[in-house]
Amino acid sequence: MAAKLGRRTDARRMLFRSLLTSLFDRERIVTTEAKAREVRSLAERLITVARRGDLNARREILRWLLDEGVAKKLCDQIAPRYADRQGGYTRVTKLERRRGDGAPLALLELV
């Protein structure tokens, strides 16, 4: 996690946990480009861990996600989709700038 995003460590970690939970629940989220780039690497790692499918993998995933139901969905539905894929589970697509402050937005979705 290289970018600090203007937050303290605990707030940044909670932001990432929230974004990851939303991503795996809805399978696509709209956020700023900087947040999308940071969350993308975490999401890729979590999917790789979920592909193992053992108890330890589920516990590692629960350390990052806020909802056990979403963790179950990641292990049982999302990870098997990528069983024969060597990475590249997510896609970041740039969108128009946010109207209020002009922040660059991006769509982060599972491929």
XYZ file of C-alpha atoms in Angstrom:
111
model
C 0.000 0.000 0.000
C 2.026 2.895 -1.264
C -0.532 5.713 -1.466
C -1.604 7.279 1.818
C -4.678 8.971 0.339
C -4.544 11.703 2.975
C -5.572 9.351 5.789
C -4.065 7.855 8.906
C -3.171 4.172 8.754
C -6.249 2.918 10.606
C -8.652 5.044 8.550
C -6.949 4.017 5.307
C -7.141 0.323 6.200
C -10.837 0.679 7.061
C -11.462 2.479 3.760
C -9.813 -0.375 1.860
C -11.782 -2.982 3.813
C -15.014 -1.177 3.003
C -14.171 -0.834 -0.689
C -13.122 -4.497 -0.939
C -16.333 -5.648 0.738
C -18.410 -3.537 -1.656
C -16.432 -4.740 -4.677
C -16.940 -8.420 -3.904
C -20.583 -7.874 -2.930
C -21.600 -5.848 -6.009
C -18.771 -6.971 -8.339
C -18.244 -3.369 -9.527
C -17.760 -0.052 -7.768
C -17.159 3.559 -8.789
C -14.469 5.364 -6.821
C -11.550 7.704 -7.434
C -8.692 6.484 -9.621
C -6.182 6.511 -6.772
C -8.420 4.410 -4.521
C -9.229 2.027 -7.377
C -5.526 1.435 -8.104
C -4.788 0.655 -4.460
C -7.834 -1.561 -3.925
C -7.162 -3.416 -7.175
C -3.927 -4.948 -5.901
C -5.587 -6.011 -2.638
C -8.534 -7.531 -4.508
C -6.210 -9.495 -6.793
C -4.390 -10.904 -3.757
C -7.636 -11.843 -1.989
C -8.971 -13.665 -5.052
C -5.688 -15.579 -5.334
C -5.980 -16.567 -1.660
C -9.650 -17.532 -2.116
C -8.727 -19.866 -4.971
C -6.968 -22.110 -2.423
C -10.328 -22.681 -0.744
C -9.032 -24.058 2.559
C -9.922 -22.901 6.072
C -6.794 -20.775 6.440
C -7.626 -18.978 3.189
C -11.120 -18.161 4.485
C -9.633 -16.788 7.696
C -7.167 -14.626 5.775
C -10.041 -13.247 3.715
C -12.120 -12.510 6.807
C -9.267 -10.322 8.079
C -9.913 -7.964 5.173
C -13.667 -8.159 4.554
C -16.315 -6.682 6.833
C -19.084 -9.190 6.076
C -18.898 -12.971 6.443
C -21.539 -13.404 3.734
C -19.361 -11.554 1.242
C -16.358 -13.677 2.252
C -18.442 -16.788 1.607
C -19.482 -15.403 -1.792
C -15.832 -14.701 -2.646
C -14.753 -18.248 -1.784
C -17.762 -20.137 -3.176
C -18.819 -18.136 -6.237
C -16.174 -15.644 -7.346
C -12.904 -17.566 -6.861
C -14.016 -20.689 -8.811
C -14.662 -18.460 -11.850
C -10.939 -17.705 -11.965
C -9.653 -21.231 -11.317
C -7.816 -21.425 -14.654
C -6.780 -17.758 -14.830
C -3.250 -16.635 -13.938
C -4.189 -13.203 -12.587
C -5.838 -10.092 -13.959
C -9.118 -10.626 -12.145
C -10.064 -6.938 -12.053
C -10.380 -4.079 -14.520
C -10.067 -0.338 -13.873
C -11.870 1.861 -16.398
C -11.457 5.628 -16.237
C -14.662 7.663 -16.090
C -15.486 11.369 -16.271
C -14.363 13.634 -13.469
C -16.571 14.038 -10.411
C -18.795 17.070 -10.708
C -18.280 18.567 -7.261
C -14.504 18.608 -6.889
C -13.248 17.418 -10.263
C -11.680 14.244 -8.870
C -10.883 11.632 -11.543
C -13.278 8.689 -11.166
C -12.803 5.071 -12.148
C -14.932 1.958 -12.396
C -13.348 -1.023 -10.644
C -14.964 -4.306 -11.666
C -14.322 -8.019 -11.647
C -13.550 -9.373 -15.123
